[in-house]
XYZ file of C-alpha atoms in Angstrom:
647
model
C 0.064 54.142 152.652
C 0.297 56.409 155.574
C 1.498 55.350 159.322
C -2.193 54.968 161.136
C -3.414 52.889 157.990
C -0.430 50.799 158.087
C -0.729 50.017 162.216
C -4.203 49.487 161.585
C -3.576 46.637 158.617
C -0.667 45.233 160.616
C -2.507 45.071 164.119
C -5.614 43.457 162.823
C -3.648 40.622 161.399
C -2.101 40.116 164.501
C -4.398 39.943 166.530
C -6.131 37.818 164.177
C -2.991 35.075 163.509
C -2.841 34.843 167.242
C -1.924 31.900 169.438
C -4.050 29.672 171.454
C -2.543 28.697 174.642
C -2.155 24.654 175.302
C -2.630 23.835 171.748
C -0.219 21.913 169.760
C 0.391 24.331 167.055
C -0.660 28.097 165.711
C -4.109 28.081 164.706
C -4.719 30.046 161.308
C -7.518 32.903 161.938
C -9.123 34.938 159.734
C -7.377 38.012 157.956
C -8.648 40.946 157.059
C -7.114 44.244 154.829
C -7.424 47.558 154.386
C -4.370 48.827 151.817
C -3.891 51.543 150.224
C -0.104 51.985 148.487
C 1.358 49.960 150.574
C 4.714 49.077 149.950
C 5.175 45.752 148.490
C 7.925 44.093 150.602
C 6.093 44.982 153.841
C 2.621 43.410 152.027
C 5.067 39.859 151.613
C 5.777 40.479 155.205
C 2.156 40.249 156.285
C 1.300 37.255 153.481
C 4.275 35.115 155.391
C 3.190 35.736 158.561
C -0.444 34.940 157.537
C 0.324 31.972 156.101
C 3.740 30.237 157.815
C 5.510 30.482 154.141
C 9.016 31.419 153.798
C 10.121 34.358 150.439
C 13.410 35.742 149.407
C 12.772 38.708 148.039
C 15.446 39.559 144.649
C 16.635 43.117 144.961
C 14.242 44.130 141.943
C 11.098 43.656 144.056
C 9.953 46.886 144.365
C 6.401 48.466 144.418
C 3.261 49.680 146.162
C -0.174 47.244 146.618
C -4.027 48.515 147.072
C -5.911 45.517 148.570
C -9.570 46.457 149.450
C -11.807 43.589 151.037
C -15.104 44.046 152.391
C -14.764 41.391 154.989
C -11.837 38.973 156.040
C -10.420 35.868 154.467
C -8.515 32.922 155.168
C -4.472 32.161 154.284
C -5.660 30.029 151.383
C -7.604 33.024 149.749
C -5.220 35.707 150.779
C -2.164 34.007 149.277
C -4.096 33.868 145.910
C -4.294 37.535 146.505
C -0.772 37.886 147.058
C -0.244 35.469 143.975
C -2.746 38.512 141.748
C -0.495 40.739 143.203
C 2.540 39.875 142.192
C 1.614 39.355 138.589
C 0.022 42.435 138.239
C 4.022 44.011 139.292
C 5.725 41.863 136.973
C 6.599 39.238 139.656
C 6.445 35.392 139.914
C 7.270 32.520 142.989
C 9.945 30.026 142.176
C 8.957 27.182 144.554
C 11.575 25.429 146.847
C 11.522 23.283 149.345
C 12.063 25.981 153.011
C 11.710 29.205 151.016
C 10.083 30.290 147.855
C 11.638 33.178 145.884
C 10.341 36.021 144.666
C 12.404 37.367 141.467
C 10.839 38.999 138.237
C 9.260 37.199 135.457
C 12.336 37.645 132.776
C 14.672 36.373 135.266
C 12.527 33.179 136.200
C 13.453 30.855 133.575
C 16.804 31.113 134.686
C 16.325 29.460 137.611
C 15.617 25.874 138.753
C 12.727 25.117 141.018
C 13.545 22.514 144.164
C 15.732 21.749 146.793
C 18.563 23.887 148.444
C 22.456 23.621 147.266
C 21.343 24.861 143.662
C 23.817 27.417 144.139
C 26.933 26.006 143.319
C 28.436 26.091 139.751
C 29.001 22.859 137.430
C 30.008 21.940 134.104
C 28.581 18.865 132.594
C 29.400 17.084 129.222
C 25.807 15.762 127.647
C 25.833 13.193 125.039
C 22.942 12.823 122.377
C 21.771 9.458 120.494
C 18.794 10.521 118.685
C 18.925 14.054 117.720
C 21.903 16.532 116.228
C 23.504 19.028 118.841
C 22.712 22.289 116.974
C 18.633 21.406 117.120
C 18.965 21.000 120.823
C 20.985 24.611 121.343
C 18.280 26.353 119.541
C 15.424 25.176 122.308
C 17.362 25.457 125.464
C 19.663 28.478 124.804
C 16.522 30.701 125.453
C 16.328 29.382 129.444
C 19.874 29.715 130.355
C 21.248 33.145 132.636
C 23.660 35.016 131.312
C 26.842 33.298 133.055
C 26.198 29.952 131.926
C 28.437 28.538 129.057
C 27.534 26.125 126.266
C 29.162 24.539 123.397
C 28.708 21.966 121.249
C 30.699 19.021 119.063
C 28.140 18.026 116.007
C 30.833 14.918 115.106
C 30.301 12.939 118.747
C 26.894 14.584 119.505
C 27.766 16.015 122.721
C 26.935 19.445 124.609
C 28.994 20.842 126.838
C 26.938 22.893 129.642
C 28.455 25.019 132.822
C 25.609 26.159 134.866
C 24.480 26.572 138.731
C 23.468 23.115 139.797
C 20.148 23.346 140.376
C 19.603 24.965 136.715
C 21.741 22.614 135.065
C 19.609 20.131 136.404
C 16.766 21.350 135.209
C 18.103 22.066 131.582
C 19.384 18.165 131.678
C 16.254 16.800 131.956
C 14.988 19.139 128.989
C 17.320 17.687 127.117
C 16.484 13.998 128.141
C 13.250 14.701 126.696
C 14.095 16.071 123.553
C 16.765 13.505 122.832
C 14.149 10.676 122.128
C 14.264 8.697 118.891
C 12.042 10.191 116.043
C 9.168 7.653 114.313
C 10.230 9.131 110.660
C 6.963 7.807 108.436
C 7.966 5.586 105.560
C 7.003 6.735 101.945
C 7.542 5.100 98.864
C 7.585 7.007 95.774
C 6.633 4.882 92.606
C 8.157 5.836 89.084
C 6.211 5.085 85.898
C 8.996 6.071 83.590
C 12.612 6.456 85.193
C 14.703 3.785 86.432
C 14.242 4.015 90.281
C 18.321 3.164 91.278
C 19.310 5.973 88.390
C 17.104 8.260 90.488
C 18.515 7.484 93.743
C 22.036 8.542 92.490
C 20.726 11.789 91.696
C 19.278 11.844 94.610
C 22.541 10.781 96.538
C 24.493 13.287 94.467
C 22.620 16.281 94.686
C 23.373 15.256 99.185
C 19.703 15.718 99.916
C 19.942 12.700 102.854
C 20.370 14.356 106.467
C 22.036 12.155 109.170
C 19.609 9.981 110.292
C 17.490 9.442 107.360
C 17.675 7.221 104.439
C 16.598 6.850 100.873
C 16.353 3.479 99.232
C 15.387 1.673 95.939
C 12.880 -1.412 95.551
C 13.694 -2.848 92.590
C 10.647 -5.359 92.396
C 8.044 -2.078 92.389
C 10.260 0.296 90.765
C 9.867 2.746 93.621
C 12.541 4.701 96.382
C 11.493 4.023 99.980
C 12.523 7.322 102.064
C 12.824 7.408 106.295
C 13.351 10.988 107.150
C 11.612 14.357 107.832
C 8.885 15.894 105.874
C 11.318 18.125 104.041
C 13.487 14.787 102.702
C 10.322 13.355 101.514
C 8.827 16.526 99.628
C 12.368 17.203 98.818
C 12.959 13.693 96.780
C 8.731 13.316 95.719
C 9.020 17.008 93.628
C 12.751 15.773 92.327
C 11.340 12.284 91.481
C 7.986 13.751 89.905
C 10.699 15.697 87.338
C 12.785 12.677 86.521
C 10.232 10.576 85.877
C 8.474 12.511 83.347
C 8.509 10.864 79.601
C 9.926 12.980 77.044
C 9.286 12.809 73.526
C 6.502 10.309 73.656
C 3.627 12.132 71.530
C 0.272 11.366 72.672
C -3.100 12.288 70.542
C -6.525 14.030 71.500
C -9.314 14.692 69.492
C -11.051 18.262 70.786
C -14.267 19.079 69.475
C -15.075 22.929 69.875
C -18.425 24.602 70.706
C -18.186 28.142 69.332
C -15.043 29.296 67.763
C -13.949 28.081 64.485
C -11.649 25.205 63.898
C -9.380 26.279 61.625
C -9.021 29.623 63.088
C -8.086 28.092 66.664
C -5.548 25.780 65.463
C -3.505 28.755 63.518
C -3.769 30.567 67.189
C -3.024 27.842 69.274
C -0.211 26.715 67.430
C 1.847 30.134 67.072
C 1.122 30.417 70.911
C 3.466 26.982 71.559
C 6.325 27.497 68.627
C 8.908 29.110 71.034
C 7.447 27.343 74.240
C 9.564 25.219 76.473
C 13.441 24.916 77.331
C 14.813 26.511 74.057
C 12.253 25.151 71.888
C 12.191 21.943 72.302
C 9.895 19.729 71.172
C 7.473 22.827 69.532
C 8.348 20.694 65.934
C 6.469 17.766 67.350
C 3.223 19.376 67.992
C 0.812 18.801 65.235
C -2.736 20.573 65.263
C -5.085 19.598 62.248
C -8.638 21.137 61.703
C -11.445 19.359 60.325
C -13.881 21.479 59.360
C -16.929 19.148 59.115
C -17.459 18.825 62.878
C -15.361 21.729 63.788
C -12.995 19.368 66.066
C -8.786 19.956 66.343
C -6.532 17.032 66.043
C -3.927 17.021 68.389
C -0.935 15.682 68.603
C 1.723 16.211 70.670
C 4.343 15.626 73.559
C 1.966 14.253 76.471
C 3.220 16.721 79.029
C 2.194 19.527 76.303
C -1.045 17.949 75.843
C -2.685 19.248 78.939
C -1.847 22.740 78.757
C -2.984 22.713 74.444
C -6.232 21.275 75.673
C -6.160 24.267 78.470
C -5.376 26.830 75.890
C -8.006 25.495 73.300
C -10.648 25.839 75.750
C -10.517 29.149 77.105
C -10.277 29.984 73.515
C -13.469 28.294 72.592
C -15.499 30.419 74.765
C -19.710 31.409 73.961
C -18.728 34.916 71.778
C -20.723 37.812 73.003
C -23.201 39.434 70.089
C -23.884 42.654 69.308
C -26.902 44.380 68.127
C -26.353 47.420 65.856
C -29.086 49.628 64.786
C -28.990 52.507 62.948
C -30.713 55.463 62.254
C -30.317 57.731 58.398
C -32.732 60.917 58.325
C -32.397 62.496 54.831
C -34.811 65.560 54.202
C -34.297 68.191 51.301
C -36.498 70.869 49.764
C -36.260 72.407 46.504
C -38.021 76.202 46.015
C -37.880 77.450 42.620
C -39.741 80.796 41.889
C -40.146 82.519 38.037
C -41.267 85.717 36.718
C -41.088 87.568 33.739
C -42.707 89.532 30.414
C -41.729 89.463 26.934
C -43.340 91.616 23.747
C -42.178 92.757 20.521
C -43.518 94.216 17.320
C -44.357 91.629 13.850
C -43.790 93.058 10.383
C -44.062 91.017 7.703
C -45.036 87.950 10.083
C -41.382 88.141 12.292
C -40.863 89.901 15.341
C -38.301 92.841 14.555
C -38.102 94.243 18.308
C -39.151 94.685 21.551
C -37.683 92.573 24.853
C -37.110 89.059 24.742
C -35.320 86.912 27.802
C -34.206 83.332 27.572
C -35.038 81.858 30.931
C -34.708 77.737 32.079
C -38.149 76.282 31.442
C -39.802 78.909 29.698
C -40.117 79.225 25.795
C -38.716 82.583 24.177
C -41.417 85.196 22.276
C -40.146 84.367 19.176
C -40.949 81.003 19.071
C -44.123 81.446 20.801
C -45.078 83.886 17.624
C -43.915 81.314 15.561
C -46.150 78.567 16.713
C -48.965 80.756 16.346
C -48.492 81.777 12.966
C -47.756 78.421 11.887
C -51.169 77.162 13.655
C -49.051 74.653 15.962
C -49.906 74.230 19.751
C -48.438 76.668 21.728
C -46.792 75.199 25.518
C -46.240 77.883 27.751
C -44.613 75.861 30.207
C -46.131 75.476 33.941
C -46.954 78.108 36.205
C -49.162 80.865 34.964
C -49.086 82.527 32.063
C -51.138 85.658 30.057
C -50.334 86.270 26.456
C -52.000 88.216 23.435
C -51.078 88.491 19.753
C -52.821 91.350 17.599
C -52.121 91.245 14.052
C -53.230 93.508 11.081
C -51.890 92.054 8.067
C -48.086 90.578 7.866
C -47.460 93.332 11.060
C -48.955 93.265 14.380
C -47.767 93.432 17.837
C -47.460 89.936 20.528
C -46.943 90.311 24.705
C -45.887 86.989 26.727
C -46.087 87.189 30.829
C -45.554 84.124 32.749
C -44.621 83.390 36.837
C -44.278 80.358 38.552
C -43.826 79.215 42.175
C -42.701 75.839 43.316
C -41.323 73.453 46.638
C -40.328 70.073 45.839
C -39.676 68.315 49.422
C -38.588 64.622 50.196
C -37.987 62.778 53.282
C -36.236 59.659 54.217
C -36.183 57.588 57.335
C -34.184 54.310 57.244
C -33.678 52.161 60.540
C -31.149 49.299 59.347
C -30.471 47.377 62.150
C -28.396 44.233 62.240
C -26.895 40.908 64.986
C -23.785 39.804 64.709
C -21.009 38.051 66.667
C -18.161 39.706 68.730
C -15.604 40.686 65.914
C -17.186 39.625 62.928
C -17.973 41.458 60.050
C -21.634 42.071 59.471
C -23.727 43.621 56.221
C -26.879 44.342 55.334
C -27.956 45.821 52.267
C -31.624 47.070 51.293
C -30.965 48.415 47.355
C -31.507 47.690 43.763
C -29.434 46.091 41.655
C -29.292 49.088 38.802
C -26.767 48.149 34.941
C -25.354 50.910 33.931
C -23.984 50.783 30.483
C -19.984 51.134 30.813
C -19.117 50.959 27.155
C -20.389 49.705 23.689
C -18.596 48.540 20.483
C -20.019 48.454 16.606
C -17.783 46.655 13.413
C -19.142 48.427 10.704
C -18.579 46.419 7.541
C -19.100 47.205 3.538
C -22.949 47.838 4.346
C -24.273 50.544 6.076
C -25.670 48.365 9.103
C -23.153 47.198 11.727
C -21.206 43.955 12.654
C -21.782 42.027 15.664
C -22.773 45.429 18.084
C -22.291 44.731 21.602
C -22.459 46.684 24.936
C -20.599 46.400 28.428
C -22.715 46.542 31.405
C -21.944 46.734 34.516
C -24.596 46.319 37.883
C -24.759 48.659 41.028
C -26.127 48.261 44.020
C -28.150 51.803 44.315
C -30.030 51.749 47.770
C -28.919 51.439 51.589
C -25.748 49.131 52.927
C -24.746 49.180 55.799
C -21.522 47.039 56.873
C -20.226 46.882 60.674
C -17.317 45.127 62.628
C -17.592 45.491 66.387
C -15.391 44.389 68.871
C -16.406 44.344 72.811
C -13.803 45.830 75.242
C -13.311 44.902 78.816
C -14.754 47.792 79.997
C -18.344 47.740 77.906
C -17.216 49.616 75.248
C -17.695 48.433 71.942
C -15.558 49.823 69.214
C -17.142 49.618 65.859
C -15.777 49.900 62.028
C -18.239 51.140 59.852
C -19.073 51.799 56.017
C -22.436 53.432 55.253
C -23.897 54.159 52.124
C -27.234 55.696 51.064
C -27.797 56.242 47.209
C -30.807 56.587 44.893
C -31.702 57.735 41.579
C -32.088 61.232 40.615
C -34.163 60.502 37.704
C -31.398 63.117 35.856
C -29.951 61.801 32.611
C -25.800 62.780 32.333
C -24.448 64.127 28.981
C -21.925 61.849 28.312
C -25.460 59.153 28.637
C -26.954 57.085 31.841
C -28.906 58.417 34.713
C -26.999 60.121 37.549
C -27.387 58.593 41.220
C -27.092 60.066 44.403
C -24.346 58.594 46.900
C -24.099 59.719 50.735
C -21.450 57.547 52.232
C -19.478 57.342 55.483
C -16.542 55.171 56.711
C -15.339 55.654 60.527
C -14.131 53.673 63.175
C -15.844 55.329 66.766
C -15.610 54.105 70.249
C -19.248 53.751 72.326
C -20.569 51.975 75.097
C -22.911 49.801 74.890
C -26.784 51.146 74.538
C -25.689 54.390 73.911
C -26.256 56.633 71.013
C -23.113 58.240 69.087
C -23.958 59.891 65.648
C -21.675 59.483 62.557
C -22.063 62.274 60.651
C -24.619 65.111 59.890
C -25.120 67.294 56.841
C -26.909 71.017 56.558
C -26.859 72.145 53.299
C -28.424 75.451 52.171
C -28.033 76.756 48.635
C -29.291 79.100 46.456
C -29.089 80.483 42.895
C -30.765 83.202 40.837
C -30.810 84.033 36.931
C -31.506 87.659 36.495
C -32.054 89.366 32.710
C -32.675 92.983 31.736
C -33.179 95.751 29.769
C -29.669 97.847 30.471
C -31.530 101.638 31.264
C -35.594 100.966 30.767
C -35.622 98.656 33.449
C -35.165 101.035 36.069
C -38.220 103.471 34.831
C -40.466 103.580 37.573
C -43.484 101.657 37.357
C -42.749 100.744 34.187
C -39.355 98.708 34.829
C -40.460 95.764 35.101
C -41.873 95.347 31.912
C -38.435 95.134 30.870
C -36.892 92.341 33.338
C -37.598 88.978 33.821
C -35.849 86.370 36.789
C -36.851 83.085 38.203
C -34.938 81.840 41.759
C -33.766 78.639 43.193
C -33.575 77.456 46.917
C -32.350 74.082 48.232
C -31.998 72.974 51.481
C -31.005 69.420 52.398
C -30.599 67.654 56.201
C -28.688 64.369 56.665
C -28.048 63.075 59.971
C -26.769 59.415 60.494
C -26.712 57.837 63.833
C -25.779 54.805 65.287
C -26.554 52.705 69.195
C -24.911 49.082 69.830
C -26.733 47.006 72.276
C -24.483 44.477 73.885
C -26.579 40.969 73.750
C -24.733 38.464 76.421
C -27.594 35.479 76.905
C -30.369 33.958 75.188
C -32.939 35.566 77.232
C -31.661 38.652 76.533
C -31.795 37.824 72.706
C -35.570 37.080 73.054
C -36.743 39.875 74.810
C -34.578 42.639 71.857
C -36.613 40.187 69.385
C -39.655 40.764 70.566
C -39.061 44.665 71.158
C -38.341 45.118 67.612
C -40.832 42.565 66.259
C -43.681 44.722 68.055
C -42.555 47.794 66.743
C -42.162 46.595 62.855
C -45.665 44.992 63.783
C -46.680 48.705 64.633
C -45.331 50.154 61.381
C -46.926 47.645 59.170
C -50.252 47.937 60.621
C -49.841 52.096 60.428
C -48.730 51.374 56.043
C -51.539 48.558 55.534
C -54.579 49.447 53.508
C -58.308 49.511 55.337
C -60.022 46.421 53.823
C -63.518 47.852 53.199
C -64.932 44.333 53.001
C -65.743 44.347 49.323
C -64.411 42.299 46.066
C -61.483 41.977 45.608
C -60.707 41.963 49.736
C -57.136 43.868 50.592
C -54.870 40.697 51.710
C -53.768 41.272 54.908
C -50.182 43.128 54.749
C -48.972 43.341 58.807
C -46.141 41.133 60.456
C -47.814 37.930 61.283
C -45.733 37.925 64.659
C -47.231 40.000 67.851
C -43.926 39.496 70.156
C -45.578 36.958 72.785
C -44.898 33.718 70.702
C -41.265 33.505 69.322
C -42.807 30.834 67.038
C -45.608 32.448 65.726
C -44.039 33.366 62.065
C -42.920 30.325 61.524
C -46.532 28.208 62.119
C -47.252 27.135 58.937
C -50.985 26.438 60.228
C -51.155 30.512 61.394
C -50.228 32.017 58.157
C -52.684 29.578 56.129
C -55.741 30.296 58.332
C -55.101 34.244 58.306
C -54.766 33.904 54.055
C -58.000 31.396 53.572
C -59.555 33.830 55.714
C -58.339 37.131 54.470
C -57.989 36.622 50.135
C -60.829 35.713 47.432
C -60.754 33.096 46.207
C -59.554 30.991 48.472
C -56.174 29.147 49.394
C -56.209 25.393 49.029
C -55.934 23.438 52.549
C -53.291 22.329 53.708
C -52.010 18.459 53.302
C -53.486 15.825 55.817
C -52.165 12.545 56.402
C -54.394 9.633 57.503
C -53.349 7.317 60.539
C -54.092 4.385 58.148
């Protein structure tokens, strides 16, 4: 604050605190400011003459003020001012009775508010009743300057204190307030089991009691009464809640489960609890029995085991999660086989003595051809086409044989197996026939030339589609899945050593997918070809000509397998319904698409779709439906159903 700001701030507040003449007393005007970094002693100058009120400063007060007021105010508001002030510089009043001081705020719990001769130095010996020495040292140590001196004796309860006198005052009276008798709640702790006066000597023992509190036994209630602090009483109700638990007393429950199996649980359950509790004991007293008629466990065991079996058994016995696998096997192959070839020769004497003859897979040789003719048999040429000619003068003539054939055999197979099943069970479905194949045979041939008690061994095959899964749902939605595929047929092919050959395609893996999507298993592409190639060594190059004098036929196969596979993860009923009535609409859709037109003439074509169109889960199973659709549908017709009377 500069010198003319300063005279002007200090003038107007004197001319404003002046002095009436004949009056009694000063007569308090109005003040008015206009600061600007003023320095804070010479503001405390101003506030005491404004207001009559006496400050000692403490040789910390330092600082600058900025006090802007629009108008003027009176000593009541511009103390409060002052009081604003000070706080905002770290500063605080201690009241007395002729002068207030002004110190900072860490030094003002040292002192003691009040009248004058607080400065002299005491030492005072303070004696406790109700509370211990050491609680009372940790509240007032915090308030007492740096020079004062305290000390304690915990056996007489007193606390010895040298302080200024106005301080020690002030830390006396603290101390009268916290030295008040405590109203310690009574509790009484009730034992079921333990003797209540063997408790209280552990209790005694273990020296749990602080001075002052107190721990007794009623005899008549079998309980410990216990004065003290909230610490005591948890202290002895936690101790008391151990002693008085009963050992070795078995108790017996009867669990019924919901979901998992009985006899599975109790194997699980029991391992879990063979090694539990303080070195085994008492895992030879619990006894688990399954009964497997209404799936409950019978329990028995110690009763303070009993809770946490029952705990176990029922997070066991949880709703399983299923799982919907469905599966996919495309299968197409196609066979080419392609023939072409000539054959003639000369006849004397009725045989053919030269000329070019090939021995090729389904077509018969010149020779025998000439033979059949001769003989007046019927002559097969095989399939395919064919152009032959015999001329014959006499026992000699001359025979030609051409023949070529082209042909594609092609199959396809689409299977969609699909198939529900629980969260780590094993699941199968198979779609096959049951073929016997003969596996061995045995004749006792005896003195005649018919045998003795023939017999043959037989053995039956399952020659179709099987499909066999075991998933198991991971935490994360994964579903990991062992599976065993197989896809066989007959080949219509007859063996040499006897019995018809079968095709087998099969597949074993265990693969890792998440739920809904599609993984495939295994795929096939196979591509083969053969030829069979005969010729005349040297002619059958001639031009032109060569080829009278070379035959061939050529095979081609080609074969595609792919097997796939897509778990759906089915959590809730609902969810259940609505996968049942996706797949019910589209095996609805493939039956109509394979089911004859009925032209509406005798004998009618029986109605062949799935009686179910998704909407009604019930539909298939309405006995009144599926009669009223066949008495409508089939000639002649069904009988009614059976209808009971009310009478």
């Amino acid at each position: 604050m500069n010198g003319l700001t300063w005279m002007r701030a200090a003038l107007t507040a004197l001319m404003l605190a002046g002095v009436t003449l004949g009056s009694a007393g000063p007569l308090r005007a109005q003040v008015a400011l206009d600061l600007r970094d003023a320095d804070l002693r010479s503001f405390v100058q101003i506030v005491s003459e404004a207001t009559g009120r006496n400050f000692v400063l403490d040789p910390n007060v330092r600082g600058t003020v900025t006090v802007l007021a629009s108008g003027t105010m009176s000593p009541a508001a511009l103390y409060e001012v002052f009081l604003n002030v000070l706080e905002l510089n770290r500063l605080t009043i201690v009241e007395g009775v002729e002068a207030d001081r002004i110190v900072p705020l860490g030094t003002a719990r040292e002192l003691a508010p009040g009248a004058g001769g607080t400065g002299g130095y005491t030492t005072r010996v303070i004696e406790l009743e109700n509370t211990q020495p050491g609680e009372v040292v940790e509240v007032i140590r915090p308030l007492l300057p740096a020079e004062a001196v305290i000390s304690t004796v915990p056996a007489a309860r007193l606390i010895i204190l040298s302080d200024r006198t106005g301080n020690l005052k002030r830390i006396t009276d603290l101390i009268d307030r916290l030295d008040v008798p405590r109203e310690n709640p009574i509790e009484m702790v009730r034992l079921r089991n333990a003797d209540a006066a063997e408790v209280l000597q552990v209790v005694q023992a273990m020296n749990l009691v602080p001075d002052g509190a107190s721990v007794t036994v009623d005899r008549r209630s079998n309980a410990l009464v216990v004065s003290g602090p909230p610490e005591l009483r948890n202290q002895v109700r936690q101790l008391a809640g151990r002693l008085d638990t009963q050992r070795n007393t078995l108790s017996s429950a009867a669990i019924q489960l919901n979901y998992a199996d009985a006899a599975a649980i109790a194997d699980v359950v029991l391992r879990g609890f063979a090694n539990a509790g303080e070195d085994g004991a008492g895992a030879g007293q619990i006894r688990i029995v399954p009964e497997p008629q209404s799936n409950t466990l019978l329990v028995t065991a110690p009763q303070e085991r009993l809770q946490d079996i029952a705990a176990m058994i029922r997070h066991l016995d949880r709703r399983p999660t299923q799982v919907l696998v469905e599966a996919v096997i495309f299968e197409m192959s196609v066979e080419g086989f392609a023939d072409l070839s000539s054959q003639f020769g000369g006849i004397v004497n009725n045989a053919v003595v030269g000329g070019v003859q090939f021995a090729l897979e389904g077509r018969p040789s010149l020779t025998g051809l000439v033979s059949s003719v001769l003989k007046g048999e019927d002559v097969d040429t095989g399939s395919g086409g064919t152009l032959a000619g015999l001329r014959q003068r006499g026992d000699d003539g001359f025979a030609a044989f051409l023949s070529a054939i082209a042909q594609t055999n092609s199959t396809r197979l689409l299977s969609t197996p699909s198939i529900l099943t629980l969260n780590g069970e094993e699941a199968e479905i198979v779609v096959a026939q049951n073929v016997p194949f003969v596996t061995g045979s045995f004749a006792t041939v005896g003195e005649s030339a018919l045998p003795e008690n023939p017999f043959q061994t037989i053995e039956r095959q399952d020659v179709g589609l099987t499909l066999n899964v075991t998933p198991q749902i991971n935490a994360d939605g994964t579903v990991r899945m062992v599976v065993k595929q197989e896809v066989s047929n007959l080949t219509n092919s007859q063996s040499s050593a006897g019995g018809e050959i079968t095709a087998r395609r099969a597949l074993s893996t265990t693969v890792l997918v998440r739920g809904g999507n599609v993984i495939m298993l295994g795929g096939l592409l196979e591509d083969g070809f053969g030829t069979v190639s005969q010729r005349v060594p040297g002619l059958s190059k001639l031009p032109l000509f060569g080829g009278l004098f070379r035959g061939k036929n050529a095979s081609k196969d080609q074969r595609v397998l792919l097997v796939m596979l897509r778990p759906r993860v089915v959590k809730t009923d609902k969810e259940a319904a609505r996968l049942t009535r996706e797949l019910a609409r589209d095996a609805k859709r493939a039956s109509l698409a394979i089911t004859p037109p009925d032209v509406e003439q005798y004998p009618r074509t029986p109605l062949g779709a799935l009686p179910f169109d998704g909407a009604d889960l019930n539909q298939p199973f309405d006995a009144g439906f599926i009669d009223d659709v066949a008495q409508r549908r089939n000639l002649p017709p069904l009988p009614s159903r059976l209808r009971f009377s009310a009478d």
